[in-house]
XYZ file of C-alpha atoms in Angstrom:
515
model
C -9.368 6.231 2.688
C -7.280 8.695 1.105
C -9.392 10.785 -1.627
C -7.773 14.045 -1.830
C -5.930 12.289 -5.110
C -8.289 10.324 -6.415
C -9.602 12.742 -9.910
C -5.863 12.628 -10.392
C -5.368 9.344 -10.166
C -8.225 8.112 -12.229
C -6.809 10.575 -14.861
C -3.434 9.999 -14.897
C -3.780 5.989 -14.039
C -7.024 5.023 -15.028
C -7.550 2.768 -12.016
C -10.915 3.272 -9.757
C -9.327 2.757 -6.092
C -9.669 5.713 -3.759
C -6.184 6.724 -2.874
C -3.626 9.570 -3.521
C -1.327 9.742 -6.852
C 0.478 12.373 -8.705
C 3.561 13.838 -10.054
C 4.395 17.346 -10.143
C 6.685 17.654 -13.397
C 3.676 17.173 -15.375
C 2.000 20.525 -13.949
C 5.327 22.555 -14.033
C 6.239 21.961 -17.567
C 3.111 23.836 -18.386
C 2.964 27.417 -19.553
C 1.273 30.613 -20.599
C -0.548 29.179 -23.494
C -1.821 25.754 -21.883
C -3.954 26.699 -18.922
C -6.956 24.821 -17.657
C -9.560 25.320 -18.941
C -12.887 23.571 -17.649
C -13.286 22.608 -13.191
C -12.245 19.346 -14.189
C -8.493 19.990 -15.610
C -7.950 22.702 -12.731
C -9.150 20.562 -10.523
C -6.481 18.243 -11.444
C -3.716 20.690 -11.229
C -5.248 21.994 -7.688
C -4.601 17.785 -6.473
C -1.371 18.179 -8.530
C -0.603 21.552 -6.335
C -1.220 19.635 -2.933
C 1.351 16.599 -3.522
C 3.731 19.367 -4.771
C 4.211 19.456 -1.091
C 6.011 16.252 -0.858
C 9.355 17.384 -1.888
C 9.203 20.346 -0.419
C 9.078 18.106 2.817
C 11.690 15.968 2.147
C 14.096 18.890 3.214
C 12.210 21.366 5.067
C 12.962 19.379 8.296
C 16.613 19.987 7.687
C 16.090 23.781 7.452
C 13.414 23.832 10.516
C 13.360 20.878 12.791
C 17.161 20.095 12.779
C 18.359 23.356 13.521
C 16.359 23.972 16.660
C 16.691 22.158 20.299
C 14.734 19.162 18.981
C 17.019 17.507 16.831
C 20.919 16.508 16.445
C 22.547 15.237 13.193
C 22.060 11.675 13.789
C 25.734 10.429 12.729
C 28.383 12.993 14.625
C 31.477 11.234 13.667
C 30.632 10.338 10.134
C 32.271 12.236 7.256
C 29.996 11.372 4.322
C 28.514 14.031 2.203
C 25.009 13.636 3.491
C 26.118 13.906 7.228
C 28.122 16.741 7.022
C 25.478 18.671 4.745
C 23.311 18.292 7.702
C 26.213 18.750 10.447
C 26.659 22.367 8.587
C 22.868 23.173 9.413
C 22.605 21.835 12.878
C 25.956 23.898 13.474
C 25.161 26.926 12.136
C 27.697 27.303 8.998
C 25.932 26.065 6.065
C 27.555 27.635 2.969
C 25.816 29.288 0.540
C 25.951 26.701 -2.371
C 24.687 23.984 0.466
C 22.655 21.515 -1.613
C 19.630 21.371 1.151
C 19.082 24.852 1.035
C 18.514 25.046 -2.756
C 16.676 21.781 -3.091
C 14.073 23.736 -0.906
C 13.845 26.689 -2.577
C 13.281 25.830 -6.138
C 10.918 23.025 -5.108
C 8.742 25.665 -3.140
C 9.096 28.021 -6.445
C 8.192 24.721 -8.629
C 5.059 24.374 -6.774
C 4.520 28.203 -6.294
C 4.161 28.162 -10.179
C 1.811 25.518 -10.202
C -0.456 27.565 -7.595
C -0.010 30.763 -9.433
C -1.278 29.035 -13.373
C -4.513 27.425 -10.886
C -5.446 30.926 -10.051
C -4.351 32.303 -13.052
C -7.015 30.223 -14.693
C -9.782 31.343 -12.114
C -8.450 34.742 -12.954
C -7.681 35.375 -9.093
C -5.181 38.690 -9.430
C -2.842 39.704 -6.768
C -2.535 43.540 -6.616
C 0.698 44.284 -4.589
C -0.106 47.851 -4.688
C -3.452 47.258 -2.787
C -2.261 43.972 -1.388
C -5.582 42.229 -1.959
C -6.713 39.466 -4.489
C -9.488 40.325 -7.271
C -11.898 37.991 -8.838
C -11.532 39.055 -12.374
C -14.225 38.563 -15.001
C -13.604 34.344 -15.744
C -14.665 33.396 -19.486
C -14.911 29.501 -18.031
C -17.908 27.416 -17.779
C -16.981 27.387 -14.254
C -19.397 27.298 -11.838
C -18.621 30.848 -9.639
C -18.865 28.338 -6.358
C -16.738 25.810 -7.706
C -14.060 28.858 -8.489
C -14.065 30.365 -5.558
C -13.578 26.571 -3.367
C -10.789 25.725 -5.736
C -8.912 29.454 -5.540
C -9.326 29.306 -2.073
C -7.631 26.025 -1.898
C -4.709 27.487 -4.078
C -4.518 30.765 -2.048
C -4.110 28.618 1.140
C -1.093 26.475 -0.189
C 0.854 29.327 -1.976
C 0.652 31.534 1.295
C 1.949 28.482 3.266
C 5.048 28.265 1.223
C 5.625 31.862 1.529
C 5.378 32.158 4.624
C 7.982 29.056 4.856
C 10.190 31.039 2.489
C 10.141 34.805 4.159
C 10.485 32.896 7.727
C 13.694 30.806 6.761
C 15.212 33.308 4.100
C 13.720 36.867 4.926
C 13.035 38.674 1.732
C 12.230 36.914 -1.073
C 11.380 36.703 -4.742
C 7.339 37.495 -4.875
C 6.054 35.905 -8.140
C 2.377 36.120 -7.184
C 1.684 35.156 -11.614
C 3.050 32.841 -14.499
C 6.231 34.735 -15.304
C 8.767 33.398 -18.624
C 12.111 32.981 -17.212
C 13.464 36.545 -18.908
C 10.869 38.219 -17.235
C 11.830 36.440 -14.161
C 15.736 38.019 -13.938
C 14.211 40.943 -14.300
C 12.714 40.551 -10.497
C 14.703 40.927 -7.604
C 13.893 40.071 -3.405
C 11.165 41.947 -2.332
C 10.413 43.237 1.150
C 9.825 41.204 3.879
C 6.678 43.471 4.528
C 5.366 43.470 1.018
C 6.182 38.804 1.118
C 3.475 38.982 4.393
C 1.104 41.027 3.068
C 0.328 38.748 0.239
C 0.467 36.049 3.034
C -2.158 37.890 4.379
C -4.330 38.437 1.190
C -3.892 35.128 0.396
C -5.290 33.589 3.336
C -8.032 36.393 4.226
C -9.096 34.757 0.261
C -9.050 30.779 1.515
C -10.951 31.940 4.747
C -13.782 34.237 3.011
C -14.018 31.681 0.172
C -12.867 28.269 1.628
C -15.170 25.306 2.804
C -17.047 26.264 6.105
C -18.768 23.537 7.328
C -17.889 21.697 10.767
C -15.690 19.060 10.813
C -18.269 16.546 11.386
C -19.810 17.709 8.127
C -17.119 17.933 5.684
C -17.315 15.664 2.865
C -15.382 12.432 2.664
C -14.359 14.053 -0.912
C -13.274 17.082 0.813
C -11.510 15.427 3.568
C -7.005 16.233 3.006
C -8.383 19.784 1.171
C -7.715 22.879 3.160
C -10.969 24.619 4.463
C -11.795 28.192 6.100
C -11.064 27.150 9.832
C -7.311 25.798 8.225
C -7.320 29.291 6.384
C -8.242 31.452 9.754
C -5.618 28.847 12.140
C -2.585 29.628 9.764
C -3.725 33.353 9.059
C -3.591 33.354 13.286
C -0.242 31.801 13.120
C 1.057 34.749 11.135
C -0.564 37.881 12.735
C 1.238 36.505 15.898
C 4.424 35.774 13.954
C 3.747 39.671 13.224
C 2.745 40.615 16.593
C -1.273 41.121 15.797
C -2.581 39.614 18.894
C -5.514 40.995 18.916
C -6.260 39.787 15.517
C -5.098 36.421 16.171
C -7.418 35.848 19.086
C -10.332 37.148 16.885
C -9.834 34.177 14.290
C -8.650 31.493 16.853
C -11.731 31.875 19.220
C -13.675 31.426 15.792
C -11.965 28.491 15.467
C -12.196 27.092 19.036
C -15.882 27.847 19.042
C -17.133 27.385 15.379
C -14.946 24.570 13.397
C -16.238 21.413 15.372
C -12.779 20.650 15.303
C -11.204 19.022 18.502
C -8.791 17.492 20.512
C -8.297 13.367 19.754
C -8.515 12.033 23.560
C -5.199 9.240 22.441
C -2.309 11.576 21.328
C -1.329 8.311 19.566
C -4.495 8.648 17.761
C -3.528 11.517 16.336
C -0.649 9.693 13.976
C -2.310 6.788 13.526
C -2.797 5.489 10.122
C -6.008 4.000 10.346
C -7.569 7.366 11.814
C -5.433 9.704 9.389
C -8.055 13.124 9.090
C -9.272 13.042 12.772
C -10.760 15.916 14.519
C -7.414 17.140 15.395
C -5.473 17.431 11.868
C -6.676 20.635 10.456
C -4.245 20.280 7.241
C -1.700 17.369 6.700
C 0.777 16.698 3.780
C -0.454 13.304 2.543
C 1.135 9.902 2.029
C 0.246 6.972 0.026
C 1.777 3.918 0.583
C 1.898 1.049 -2.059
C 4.444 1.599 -4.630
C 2.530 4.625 -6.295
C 5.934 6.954 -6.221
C 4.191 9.439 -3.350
C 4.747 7.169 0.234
C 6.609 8.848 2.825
C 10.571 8.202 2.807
C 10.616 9.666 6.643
C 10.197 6.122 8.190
C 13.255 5.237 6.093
C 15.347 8.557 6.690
C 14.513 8.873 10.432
C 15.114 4.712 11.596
C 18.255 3.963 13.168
C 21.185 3.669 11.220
C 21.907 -0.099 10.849
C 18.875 -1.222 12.632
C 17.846 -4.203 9.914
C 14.627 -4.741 10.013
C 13.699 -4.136 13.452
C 12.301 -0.357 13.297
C 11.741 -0.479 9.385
C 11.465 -2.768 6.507
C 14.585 -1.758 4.721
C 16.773 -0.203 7.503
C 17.190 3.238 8.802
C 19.072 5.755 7.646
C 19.152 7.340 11.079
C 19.626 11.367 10.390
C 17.854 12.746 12.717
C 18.594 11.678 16.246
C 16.158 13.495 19.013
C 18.317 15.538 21.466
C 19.020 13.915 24.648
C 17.870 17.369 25.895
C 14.523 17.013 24.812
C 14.121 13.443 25.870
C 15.415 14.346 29.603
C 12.307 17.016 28.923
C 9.742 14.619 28.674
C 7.931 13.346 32.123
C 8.272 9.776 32.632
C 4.169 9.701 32.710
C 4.071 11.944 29.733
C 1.939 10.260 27.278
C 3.480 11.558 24.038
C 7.059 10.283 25.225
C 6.394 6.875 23.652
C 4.801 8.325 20.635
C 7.204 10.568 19.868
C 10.768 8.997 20.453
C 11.579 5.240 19.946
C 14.029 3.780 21.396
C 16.605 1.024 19.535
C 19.247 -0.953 21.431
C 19.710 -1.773 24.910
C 22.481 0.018 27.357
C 25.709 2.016 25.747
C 24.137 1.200 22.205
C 20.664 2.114 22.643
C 19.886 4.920 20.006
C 16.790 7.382 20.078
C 14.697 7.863 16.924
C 11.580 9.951 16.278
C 8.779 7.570 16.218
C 5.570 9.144 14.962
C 6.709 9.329 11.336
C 7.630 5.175 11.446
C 5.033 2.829 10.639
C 4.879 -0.540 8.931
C 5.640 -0.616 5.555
C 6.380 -2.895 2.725
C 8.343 -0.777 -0.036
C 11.484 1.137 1.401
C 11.114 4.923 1.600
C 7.246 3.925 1.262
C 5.368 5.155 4.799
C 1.465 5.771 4.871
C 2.041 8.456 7.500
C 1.308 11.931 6.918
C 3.063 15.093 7.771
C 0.859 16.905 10.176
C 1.173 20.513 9.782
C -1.450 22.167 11.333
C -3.813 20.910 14.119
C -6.351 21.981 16.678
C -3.737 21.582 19.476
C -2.009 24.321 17.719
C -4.753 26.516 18.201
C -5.268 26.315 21.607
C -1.866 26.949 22.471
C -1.871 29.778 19.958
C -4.851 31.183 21.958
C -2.625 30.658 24.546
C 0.189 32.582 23.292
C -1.973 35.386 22.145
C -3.946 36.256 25.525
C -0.813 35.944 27.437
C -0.460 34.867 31.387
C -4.356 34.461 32.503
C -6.492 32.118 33.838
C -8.100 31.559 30.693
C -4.338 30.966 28.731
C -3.696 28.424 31.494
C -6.792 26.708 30.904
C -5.835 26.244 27.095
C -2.572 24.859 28.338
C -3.790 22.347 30.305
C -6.409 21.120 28.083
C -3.275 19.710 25.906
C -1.451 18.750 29.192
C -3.744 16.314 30.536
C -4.586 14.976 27.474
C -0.862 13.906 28.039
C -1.419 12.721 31.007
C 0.304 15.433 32.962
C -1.449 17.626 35.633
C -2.651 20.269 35.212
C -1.144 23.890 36.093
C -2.099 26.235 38.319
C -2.494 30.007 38.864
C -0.303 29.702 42.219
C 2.296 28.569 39.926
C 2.375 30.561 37.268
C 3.097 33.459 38.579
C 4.733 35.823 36.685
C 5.007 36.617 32.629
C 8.024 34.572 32.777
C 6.938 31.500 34.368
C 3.745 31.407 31.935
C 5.867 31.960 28.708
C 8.505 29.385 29.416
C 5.756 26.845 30.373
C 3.825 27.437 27.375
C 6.922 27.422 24.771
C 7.714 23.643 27.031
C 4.452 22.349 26.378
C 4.628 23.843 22.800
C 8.203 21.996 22.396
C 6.702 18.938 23.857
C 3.376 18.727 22.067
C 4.989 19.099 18.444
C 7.928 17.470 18.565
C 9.705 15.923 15.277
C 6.565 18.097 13.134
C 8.489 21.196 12.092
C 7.067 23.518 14.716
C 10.288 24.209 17.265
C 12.252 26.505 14.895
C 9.527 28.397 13.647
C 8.407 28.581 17.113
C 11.661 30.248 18.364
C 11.812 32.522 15.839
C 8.104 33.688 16.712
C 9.050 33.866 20.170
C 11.713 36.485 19.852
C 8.483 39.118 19.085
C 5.474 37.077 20.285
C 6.499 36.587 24.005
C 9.012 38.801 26.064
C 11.383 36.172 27.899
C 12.719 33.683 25.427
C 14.852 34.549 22.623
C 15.954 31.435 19.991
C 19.530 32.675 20.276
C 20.314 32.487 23.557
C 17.927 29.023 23.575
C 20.076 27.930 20.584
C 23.001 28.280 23.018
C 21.930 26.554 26.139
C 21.269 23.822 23.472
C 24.629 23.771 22.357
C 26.376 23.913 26.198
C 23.802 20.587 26.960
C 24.581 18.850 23.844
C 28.070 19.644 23.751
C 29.800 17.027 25.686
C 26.638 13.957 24.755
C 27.384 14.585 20.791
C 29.218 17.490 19.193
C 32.649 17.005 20.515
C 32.671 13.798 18.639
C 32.584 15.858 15.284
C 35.846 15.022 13.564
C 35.880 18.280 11.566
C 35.759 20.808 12.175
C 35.780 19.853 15.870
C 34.683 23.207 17.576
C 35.073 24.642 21.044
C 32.056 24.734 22.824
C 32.682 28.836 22.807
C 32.892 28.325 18.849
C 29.858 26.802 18.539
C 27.787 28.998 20.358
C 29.313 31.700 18.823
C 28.292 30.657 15.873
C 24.972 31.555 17.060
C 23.860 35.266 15.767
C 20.575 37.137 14.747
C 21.794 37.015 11.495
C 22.372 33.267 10.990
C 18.729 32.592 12.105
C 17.855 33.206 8.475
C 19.234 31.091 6.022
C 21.694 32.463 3.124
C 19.849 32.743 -0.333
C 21.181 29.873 -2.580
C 24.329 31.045 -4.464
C 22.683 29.185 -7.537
C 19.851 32.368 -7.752
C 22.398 34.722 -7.063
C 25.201 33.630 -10.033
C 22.535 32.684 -12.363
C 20.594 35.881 -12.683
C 22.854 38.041 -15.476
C 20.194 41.228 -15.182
C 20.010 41.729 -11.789
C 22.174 42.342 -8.564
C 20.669 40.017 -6.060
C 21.897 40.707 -2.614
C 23.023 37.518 -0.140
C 22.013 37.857 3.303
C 24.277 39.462 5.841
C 26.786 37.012 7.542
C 27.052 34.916 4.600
């Protein structure tokens, strides 16, 4: 069951089942002068702080997923709004005023807020000048254990946004406190440097301070809540997005050999809604079906356009349509094939559709399936990634491999630094398809390993899908040179929304170059 809701719901609902409910607008219309004030109320706004993720999700696969190799705009020769918002992403020209882009960033600030009154209330100070978090004296009848679970929680979630934020838009705004929205135009981008080392604080914070049992021990209660192992996985996931291999190996082989976390033996078990938690997800964005307002509208979004009732109750939507790239990548024995692409229709109308986020459901835009985005396959392939071509790195590889199904690799044929990489960024591409992984992936890869750079990927991309979808664009129908070109190191980050940039009447904000 799903409990990492349930003080909320009781609260807000007054019901006594175990499952998930909240709303966010309730926490962000709070200010300065109504913090929390006793474990229960933050504890509240923590839950509230969690299924802030929600929206965020809604369009971070647009900015992530649908812009790498993975994904194609599901409807090429439709000119409704909605398809050519997403045609602009997947081609590389979004404008600056692009709805998507902005519906992401102000729901990741919305929720940032929330996170920053929690640990304002715990009195948990970020110092950018030391780039470290105090515990400040806390007037509370808090319990200093309680405080220190619950601000590690919060740490954990606002470094996961930012690190979202400085990935997809470079530089951004670093409100690390409740600010009043004067005070706010009076703050401009800050460094890319100083955005990761509050990353950094932030999660060195949730790992010192966050649960640290095994996963076989962890509470039922504390079951959906981000622990120390999450805290040490993502804080390995950015000292490699920052070149720190060393210090990535350091936490991961903590991980590998401490957390009691593990591989599931079924990939399918992994998505499964009657196993949601497993030894594998080391932190999830949760769903509730049930007409509570917080199921999961990817089921919906992701079916195949016109489909009735044969994918999902309520039809599809079909926007994102896997690349036939990636399927031809997929072994016909590979295991996570099924799992991960469905297939609608039968000869010239059959229509691919990515399958792990569609399950049964009653209520349209209603799914129980959660958004996995960290688990302990992740780590092994990090370990992977961060030891470089060895025997040992191999090893890590083919533990996900076979779990697949696949054989397993050998020494004699991985030969060379080139070889290894591109086999471990295929297995990576493979393993987490359709879960937001593959752009932030590519972009890692252009410092992390030597041989594979997202641009020229991006391209290869484009000459394979070129003649299967995007010449049937009807505007603006591109060359195939055109669209590659369209291709730079500048358009891998994403244009600050126009909206910041107009609104702010104090400040000069600047727009990122090539937009």
């Amino acid at each position: 069951m799903k409990r990492i809701s349930i003080i909320l719901l009781l609260a807000v609902f007054g019901i006594t089942a175990c499952e998930k409910a909240i709303d966010l607008y309730p926490q962000s219309n709070l200010n300065t002068a109504t913090f929390y004030k006793t474990t229960g109320e933050i504890n509240i706004a923590l839950v509230g702080c969690y299924n802030g993720l929600q929206k965020v999700m809604t369009d971070e696969w647009t900015l992530t997923e649908l812009r790498s190799d993975n994904v194609v705009q599901g409807n090429a020769a439709s000119t409704s709004t909605v398809n050519r918002d997403l045609s602009d992403l997947d081609m590389f020209f979004p404008n600056t005023s692009h709805a998507g882009l902005y519906n992401y960033w102000i729901n990741s600030y919305y929720n940032i807020r929330n996170i920053n009154l929690v640990l304002n209330s715990l009195q948990v100070n970020y110092n950018p000048a030391t780039g470290a978090n105090t515990y400040d004296k806390l007037d509370l009848a808090v319990l200093e254990a309680d405080r220190k679970k619950m601000a590690s929680e919060a740490c954990f979630l606002r470094a996961h946004h930012y690190f979202n934020l400085v990935r997809l838009y470079g530089g951004v705004f670093l409100v690390h406190e409740p600010l009043a929205p004067l005070d706010a135009k009076l703050m401009n981008r800050s460094s890319v440097d100083d955005i990761y080392k509050l990353i950094i604080a932030d999660l060195q914070s949730a790992a010192t301070n966050g649960v640290s049992q095994k996963f076989a021990q962890i509470s039922a209660a504390d079951l959906g809540r981000v622990n120390s192992w999450g805290a040490k996985a993502l804080l390995a996931k950015v000292y490699l997005t920052l070149n720190r291999k060393a210090d990535a190996i350091a936490l991961l082989q903590d991980v590998i050999s401490n957390s009691g976390y593990s591989l599931q033996a079924n990939y399918a078990n992994i998505f499964s809604i009657t196993s949601e938690m497993n030894s594998e997800i080391m932190f999830a964005v949760r769903y509730k079906a049930g007409g509570l307002g917080i199921g999961s509208p990817f089921g919906n979004l992701f079916a195949p356009l016109n489909s009735g009732s044969a994918v999902v109750n309520g039809d599809g939507s079909g926007l994102c349509y896997p690349a036939m790239e990636l399927n031809n990548q997929y072994l016909a024995t590979d295991l996570r094939k099924p799992v991960n692409i469905g297939v609608y229709g039968t000869g010239s109308s059959t229509r691919l559709y990515p399958k792990k986020h569609v399950n049964t459901q009653i209520v349209v835009r209603d799914g129980e399936t959660d958004w996995p985005l960290l688990r302990y396959a992740d780590v092994l392939l990090m370990m992977a990634e961060a030891q470089g071509n060895s025997s040992s790195s191999i090893s890590f590889i083919n533990l996900v491999r076979q779990r697949a199904g696949l054989t397993a690799l050998n020494a004699a044929d991985i030969s060379s630094v080139d070889l290894f990489e591109n086999a471990l960024a295929t297995e990576r591409k493979l393993e987490f398809a359709f879960e937001n992984q593959r752009w932030f992936d590519m972009l890692r890869f252009n410092t992390s390993l030597t041989t594979i750079k997202a641009d020229q990927t991006l391209k290869n991309h484009f000459a394979v899908m070129y003649p299967l979808h995007y010449i049937s664009y009807p505007s603006p129908r591109l060359t195939l040179a055109e669209l590659q070109a369209k291709v730079t190191n500048d358009k891998l980050l994403l244009p600050i929304p126009q909206r910041e940039i107009d609104n702010n009447t104090q400040l000069v904000i600047s727009q990122n170059p090539g937009y």
